[in-house]
mmCIF file of C-alpha atoms in Angstrom:
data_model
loop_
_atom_site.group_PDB
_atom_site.id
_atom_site.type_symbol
_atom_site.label_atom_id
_atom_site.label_comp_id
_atom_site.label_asym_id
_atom_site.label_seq_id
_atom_site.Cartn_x
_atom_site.Cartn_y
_atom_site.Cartn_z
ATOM 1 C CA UNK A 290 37.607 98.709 31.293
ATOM 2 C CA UNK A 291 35.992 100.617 34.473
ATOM 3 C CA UNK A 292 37.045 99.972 37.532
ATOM 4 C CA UNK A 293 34.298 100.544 40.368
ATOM 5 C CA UNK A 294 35.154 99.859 44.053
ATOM 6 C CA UNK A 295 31.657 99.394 46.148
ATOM 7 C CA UNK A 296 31.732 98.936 49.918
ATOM 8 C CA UNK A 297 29.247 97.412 51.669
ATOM 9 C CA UNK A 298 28.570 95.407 48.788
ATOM 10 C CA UNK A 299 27.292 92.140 50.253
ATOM 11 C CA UNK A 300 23.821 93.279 50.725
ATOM 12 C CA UNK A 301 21.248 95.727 50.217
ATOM 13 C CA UNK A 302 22.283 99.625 48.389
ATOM 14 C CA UNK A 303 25.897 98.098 47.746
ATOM 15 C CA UNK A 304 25.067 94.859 46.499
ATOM 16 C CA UNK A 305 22.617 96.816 44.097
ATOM 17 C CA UNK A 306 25.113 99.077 43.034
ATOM 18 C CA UNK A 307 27.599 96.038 42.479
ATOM 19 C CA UNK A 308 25.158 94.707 40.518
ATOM 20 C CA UNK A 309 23.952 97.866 37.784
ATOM 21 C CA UNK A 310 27.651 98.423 37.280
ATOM 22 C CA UNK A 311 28.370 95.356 36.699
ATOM 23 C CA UNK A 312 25.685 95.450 33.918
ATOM 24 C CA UNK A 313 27.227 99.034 32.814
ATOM 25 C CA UNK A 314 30.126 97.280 32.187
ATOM 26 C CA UNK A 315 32.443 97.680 35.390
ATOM 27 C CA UNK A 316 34.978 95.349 36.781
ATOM 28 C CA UNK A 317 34.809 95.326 40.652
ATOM 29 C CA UNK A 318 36.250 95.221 43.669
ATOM 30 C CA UNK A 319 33.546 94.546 46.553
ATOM 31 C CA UNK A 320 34.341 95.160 49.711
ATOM 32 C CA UNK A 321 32.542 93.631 53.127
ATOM 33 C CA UNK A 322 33.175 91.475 55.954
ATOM 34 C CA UNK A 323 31.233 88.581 54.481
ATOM 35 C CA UNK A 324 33.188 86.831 52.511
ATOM 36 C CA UNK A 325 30.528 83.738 51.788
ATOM 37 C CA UNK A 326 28.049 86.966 50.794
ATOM 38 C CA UNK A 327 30.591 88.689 48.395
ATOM 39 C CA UNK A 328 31.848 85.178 46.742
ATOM 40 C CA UNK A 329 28.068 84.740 46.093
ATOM 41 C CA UNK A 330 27.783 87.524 44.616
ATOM 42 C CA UNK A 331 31.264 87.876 42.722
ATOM 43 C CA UNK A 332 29.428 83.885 41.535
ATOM 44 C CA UNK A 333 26.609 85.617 40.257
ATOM 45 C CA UNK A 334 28.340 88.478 38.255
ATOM 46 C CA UNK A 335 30.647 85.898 35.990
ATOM 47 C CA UNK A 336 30.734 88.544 33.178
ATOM 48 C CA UNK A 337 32.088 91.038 34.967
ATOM 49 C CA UNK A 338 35.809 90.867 36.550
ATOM 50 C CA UNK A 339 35.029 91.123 40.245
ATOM 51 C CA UNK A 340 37.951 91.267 42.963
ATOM 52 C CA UNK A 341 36.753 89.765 46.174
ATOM 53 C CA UNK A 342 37.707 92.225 49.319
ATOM 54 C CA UNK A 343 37.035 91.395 52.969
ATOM 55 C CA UNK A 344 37.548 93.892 55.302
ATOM 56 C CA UNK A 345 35.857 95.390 58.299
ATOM 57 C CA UNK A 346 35.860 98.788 57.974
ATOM 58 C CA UNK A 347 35.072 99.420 61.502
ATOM 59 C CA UNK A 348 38.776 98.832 61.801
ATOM 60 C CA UNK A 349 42.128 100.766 61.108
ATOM 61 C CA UNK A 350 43.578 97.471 59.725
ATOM 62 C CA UNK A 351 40.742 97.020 57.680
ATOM 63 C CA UNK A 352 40.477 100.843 56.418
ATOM 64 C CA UNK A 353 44.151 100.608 55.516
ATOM 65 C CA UNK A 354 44.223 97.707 53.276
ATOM 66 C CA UNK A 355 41.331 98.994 51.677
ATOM 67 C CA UNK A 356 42.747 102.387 51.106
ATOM 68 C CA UNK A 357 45.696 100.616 49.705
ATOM 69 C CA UNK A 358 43.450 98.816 47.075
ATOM 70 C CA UNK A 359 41.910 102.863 45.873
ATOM 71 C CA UNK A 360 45.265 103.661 46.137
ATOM 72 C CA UNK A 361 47.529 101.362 43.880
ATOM 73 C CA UNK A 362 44.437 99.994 41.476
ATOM 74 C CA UNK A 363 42.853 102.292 38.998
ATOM 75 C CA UNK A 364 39.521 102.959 40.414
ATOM 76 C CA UNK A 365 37.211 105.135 38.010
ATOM 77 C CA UNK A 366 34.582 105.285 41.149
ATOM 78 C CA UNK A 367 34.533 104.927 44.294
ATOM 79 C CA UNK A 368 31.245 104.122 46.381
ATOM 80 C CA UNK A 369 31.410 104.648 50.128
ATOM 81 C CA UNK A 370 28.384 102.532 51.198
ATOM 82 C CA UNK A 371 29.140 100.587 54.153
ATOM 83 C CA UNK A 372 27.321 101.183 56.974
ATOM 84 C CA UNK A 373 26.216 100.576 60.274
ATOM 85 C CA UNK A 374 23.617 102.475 62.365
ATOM 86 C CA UNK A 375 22.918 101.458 66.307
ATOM 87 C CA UNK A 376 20.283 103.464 67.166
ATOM 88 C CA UNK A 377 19.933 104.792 70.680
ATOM 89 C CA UNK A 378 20.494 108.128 72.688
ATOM 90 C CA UNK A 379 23.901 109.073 73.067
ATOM 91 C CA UNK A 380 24.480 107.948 77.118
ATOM 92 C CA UNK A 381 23.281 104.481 76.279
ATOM 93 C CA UNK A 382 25.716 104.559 73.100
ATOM 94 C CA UNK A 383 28.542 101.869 74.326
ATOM 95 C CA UNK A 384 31.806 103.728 73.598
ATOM 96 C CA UNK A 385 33.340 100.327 71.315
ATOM 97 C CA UNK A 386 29.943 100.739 69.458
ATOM 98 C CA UNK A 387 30.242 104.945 69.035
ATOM 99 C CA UNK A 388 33.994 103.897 68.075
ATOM 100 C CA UNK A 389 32.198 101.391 65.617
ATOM 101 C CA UNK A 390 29.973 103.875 63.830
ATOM 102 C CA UNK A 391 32.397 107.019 63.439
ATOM 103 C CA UNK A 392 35.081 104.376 62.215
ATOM 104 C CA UNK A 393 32.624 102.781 59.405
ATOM 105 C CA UNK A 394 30.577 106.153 58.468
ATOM 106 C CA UNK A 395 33.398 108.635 58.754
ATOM 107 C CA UNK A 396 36.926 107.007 58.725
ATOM 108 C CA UNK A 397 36.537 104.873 56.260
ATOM 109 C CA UNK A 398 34.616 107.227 53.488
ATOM 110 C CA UNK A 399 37.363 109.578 54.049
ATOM 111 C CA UNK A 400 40.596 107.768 53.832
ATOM 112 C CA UNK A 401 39.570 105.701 51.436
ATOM 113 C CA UNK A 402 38.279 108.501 49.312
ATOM 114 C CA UNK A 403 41.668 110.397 50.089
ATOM 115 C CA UNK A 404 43.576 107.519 48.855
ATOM 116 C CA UNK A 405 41.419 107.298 45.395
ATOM 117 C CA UNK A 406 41.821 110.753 44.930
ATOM 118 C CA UNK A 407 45.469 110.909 43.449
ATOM 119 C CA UNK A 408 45.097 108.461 40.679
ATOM 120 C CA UNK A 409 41.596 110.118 39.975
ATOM 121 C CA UNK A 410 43.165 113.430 39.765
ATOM 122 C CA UNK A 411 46.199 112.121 37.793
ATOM 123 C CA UNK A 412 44.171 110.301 35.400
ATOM 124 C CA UNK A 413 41.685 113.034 34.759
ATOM 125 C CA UNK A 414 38.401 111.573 35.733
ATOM 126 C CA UNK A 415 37.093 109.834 38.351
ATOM 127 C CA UNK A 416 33.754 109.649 40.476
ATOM 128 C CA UNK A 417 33.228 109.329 44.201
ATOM 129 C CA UNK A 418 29.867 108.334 45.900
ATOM 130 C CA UNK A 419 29.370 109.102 49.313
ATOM 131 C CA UNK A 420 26.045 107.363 50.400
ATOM 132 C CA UNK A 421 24.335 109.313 52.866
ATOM 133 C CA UNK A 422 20.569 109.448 54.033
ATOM 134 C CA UNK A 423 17.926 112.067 54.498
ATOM 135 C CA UNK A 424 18.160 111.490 58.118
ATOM 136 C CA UNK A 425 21.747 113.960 57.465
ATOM 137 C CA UNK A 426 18.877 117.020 57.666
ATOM 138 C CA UNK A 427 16.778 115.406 60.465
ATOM 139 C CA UNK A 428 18.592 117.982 63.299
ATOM 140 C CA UNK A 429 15.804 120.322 64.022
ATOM 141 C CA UNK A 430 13.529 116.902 64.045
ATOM 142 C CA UNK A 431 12.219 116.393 67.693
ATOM 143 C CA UNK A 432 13.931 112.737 68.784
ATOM 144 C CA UNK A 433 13.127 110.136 68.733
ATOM 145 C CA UNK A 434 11.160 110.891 65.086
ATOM 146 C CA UNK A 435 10.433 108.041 64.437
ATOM 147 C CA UNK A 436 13.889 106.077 64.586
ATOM 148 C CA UNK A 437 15.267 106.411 68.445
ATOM 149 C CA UNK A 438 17.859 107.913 69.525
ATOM 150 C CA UNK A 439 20.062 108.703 65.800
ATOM 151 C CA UNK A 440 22.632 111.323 67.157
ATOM 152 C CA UNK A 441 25.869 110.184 66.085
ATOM 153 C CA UNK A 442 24.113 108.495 63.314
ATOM 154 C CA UNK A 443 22.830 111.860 62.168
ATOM 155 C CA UNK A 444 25.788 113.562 62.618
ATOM 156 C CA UNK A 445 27.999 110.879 60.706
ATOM 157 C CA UNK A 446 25.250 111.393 57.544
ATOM 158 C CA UNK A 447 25.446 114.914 57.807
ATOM 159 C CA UNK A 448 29.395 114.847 57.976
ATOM 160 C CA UNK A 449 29.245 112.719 54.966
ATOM 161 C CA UNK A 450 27.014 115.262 53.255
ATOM 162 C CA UNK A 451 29.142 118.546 54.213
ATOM 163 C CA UNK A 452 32.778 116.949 53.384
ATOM 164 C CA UNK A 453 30.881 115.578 49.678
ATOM 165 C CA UNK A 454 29.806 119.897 49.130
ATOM 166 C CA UNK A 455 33.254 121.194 49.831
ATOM 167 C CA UNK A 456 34.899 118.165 48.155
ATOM 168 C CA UNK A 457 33.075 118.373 45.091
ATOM 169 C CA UNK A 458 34.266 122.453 45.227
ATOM 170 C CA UNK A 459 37.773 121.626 46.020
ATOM 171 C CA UNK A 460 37.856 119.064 43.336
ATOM 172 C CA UNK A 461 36.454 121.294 40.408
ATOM 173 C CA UNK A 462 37.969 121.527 37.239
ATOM 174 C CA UNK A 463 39.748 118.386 37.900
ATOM 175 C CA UNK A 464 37.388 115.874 36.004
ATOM 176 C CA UNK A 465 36.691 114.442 39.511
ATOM 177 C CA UNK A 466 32.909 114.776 40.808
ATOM 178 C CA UNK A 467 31.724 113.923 44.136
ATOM 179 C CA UNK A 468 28.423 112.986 44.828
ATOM 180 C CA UNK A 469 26.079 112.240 48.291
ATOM 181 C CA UNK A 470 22.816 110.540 47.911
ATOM 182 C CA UNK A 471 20.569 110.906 50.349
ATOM 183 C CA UNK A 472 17.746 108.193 50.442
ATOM 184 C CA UNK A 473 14.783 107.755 53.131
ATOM 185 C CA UNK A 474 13.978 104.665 54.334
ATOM 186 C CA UNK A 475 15.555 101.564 52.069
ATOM 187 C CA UNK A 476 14.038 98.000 51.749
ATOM 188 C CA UNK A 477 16.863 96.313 52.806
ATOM 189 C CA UNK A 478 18.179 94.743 56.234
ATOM 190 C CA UNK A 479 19.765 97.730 57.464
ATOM 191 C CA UNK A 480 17.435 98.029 59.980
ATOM 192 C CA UNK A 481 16.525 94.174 60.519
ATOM 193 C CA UNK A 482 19.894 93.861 62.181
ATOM 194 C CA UNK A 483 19.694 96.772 64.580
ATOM 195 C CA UNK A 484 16.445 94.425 65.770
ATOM 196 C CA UNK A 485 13.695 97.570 63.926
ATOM 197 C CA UNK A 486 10.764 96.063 62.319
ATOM 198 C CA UNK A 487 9.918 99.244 59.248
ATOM 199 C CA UNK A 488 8.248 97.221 57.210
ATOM 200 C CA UNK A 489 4.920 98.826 57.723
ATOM 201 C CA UNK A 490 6.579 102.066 56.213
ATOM 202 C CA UNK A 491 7.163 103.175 52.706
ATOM 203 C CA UNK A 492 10.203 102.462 51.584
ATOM 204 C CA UNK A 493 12.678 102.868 48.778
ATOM 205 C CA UNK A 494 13.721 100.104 46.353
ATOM 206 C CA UNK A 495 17.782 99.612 46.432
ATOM 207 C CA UNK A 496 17.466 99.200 42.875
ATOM 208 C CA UNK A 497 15.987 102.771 42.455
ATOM 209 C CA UNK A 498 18.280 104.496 44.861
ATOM 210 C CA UNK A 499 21.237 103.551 42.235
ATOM 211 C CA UNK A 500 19.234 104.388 39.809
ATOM 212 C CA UNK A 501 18.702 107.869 41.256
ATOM 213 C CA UNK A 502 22.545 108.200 42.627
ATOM 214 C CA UNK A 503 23.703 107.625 38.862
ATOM 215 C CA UNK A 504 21.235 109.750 37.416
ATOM 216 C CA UNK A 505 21.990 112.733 39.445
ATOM 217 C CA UNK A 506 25.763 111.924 38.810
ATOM 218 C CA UNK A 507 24.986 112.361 35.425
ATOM 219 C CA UNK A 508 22.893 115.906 35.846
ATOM 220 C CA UNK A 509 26.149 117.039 38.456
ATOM 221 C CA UNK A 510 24.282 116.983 41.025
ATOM 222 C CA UNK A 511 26.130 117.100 44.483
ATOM 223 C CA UNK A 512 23.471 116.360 46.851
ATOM 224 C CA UNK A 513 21.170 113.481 45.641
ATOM 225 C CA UNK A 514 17.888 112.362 47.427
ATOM 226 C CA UNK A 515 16.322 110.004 45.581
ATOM 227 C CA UNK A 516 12.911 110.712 47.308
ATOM 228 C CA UNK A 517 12.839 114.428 47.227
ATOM 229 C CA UNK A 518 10.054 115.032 44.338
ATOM 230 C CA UNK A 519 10.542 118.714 44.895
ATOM 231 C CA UNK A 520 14.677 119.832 44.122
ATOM 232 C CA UNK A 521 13.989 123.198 44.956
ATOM 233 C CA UNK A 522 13.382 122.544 48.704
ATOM 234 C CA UNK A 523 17.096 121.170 48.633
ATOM 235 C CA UNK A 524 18.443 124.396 47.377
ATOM 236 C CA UNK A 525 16.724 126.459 49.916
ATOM 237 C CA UNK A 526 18.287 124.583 52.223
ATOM 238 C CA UNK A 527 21.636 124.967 51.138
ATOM 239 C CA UNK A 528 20.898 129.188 50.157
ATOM 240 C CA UNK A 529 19.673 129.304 53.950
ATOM 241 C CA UNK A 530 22.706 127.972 54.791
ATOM 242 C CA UNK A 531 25.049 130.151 52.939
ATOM 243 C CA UNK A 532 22.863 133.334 53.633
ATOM 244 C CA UNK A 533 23.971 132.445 57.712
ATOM 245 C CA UNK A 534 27.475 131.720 56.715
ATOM 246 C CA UNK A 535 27.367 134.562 55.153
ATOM 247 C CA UNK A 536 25.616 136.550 57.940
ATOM 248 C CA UNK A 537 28.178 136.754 60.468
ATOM 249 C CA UNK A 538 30.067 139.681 61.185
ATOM 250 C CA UNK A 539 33.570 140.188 63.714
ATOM 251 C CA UNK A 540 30.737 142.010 65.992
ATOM 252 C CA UNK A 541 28.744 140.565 68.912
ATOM 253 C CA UNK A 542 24.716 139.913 67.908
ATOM 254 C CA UNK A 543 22.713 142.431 69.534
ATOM 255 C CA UNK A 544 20.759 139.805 71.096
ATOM 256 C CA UNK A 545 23.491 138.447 72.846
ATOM 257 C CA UNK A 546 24.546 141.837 74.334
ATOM 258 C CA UNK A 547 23.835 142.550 77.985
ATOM 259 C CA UNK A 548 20.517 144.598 78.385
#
């Protein structure tokens, strides 16, 4: 049997993807620091084998003995999910809060995916889901548009969307894939609890951002945004970006030259 591991899996994207893999036939671990949440929902998935985890992830204690579990159990996928978002500019940011975010958006996804990856490797197979959000390409986006102050929010998504492209390269040929989906706006609480009322806006289903994530697993695609109707404006993206890696030279731009 399948072994899935899903953080942030007592509510909204993680509880949904708890949920469809359960149905696909997974055993679980969830992971989250509610444990009357997860026990409800371990209650409500009695076909499946589901491992209860608490853990806050916005700690090292927590990140280790979660690492530990992708470490010594034989997880089959991995889905980094938990988040946290705090929106506000950067000089109101409270440092334990700042230390908060990176901790739960860039820590965690990365040791815990580092500890998965052996036994992935080893075992030939393995998938790791990084979940991300379109607000990852939101840099050149005047702020606040429309969320407040996102700047080390941004940057954590577009961290998670970077180390998920080079991963998925490093990892190739190994039977390991690496995935980021990127969603818009989710109906879900995320934003409830940083006290934002979005419910006037479109918004995305949980339900259908799995469904997207594990479709575009399925079509190997790295980058996944459920939303984006149009694929092609993705890859000029990433082409644009290449063509300026690619761009630079050892010698100074003439337009940085003194006149």
């Amino acid at each position: 049997m399948a072994l899935a591991l899903v953080t942030g899996a007592s509510s909204g994207i993680g509880r949904a993807f708890a949920e469809r893999l359960a149905a696909d036939g997974y055993d679980l671990i969830v992971v989250g620091r509610r444990r009357e949440r997860l026990e409800e929902l371990a209650a409500s998935l009695a076909d499946s084998a589901v491992q209860v985890a608490v853990a806050d992830l916005a700690t090292a204690g927590g990140i280790e003995a979660v690492a530990e579990l992708c470490a010594t159990q034989p997880v089959s996928m991995l889905v980094n999910n938990a988040g946290v978002a705090h929106y506000m500019p950067l000089v109101d940011l409270p440092v334990p809060t700042a230390a908060e975010l990176l901790s739960v958006k860039v820590v965690a996804p990365t040791m815990l995916t580092r500890a998965a990856l052996g036994g992935m490797i080893a075992r030939g197979s393995g998938t790791v889901i990084n979940v991300a959000g379109m607000i990852a390409f939101s840099g050149p986006a005047p702020a606040p548009a429309p969320q407040g102050g996102r700047t080390v929010y941004a940057g954590t998504l577009a961290y998670s969307v970077t180390m998920s492209q080079t991963l998925a390269a490093e990892v190739a040929g190994t039977g390991v894939g690496v995935h980021v989906v990127c969603p818009g706006i989710v109906a879900t609480e995320f934003h409830e609890v940083q006290g934002m009322d979005l419910s006037s806006l479109p918004r995305m289903s949980a339900q259908d951002v799995v469904t997207a994530a594990l479709a575009g697993v399925e079509r190997g695609e790295v980058v996944i945004a459920p939303g984006v109707e149009d694929a092609s404006l993705l890859q000029g993206v990433f082409e644009a970006e290449l063509a300026a890696f690619h761009g630079q030279s050892p010698q100074l731009a003439s337009r940085y030259r003194a006149s």
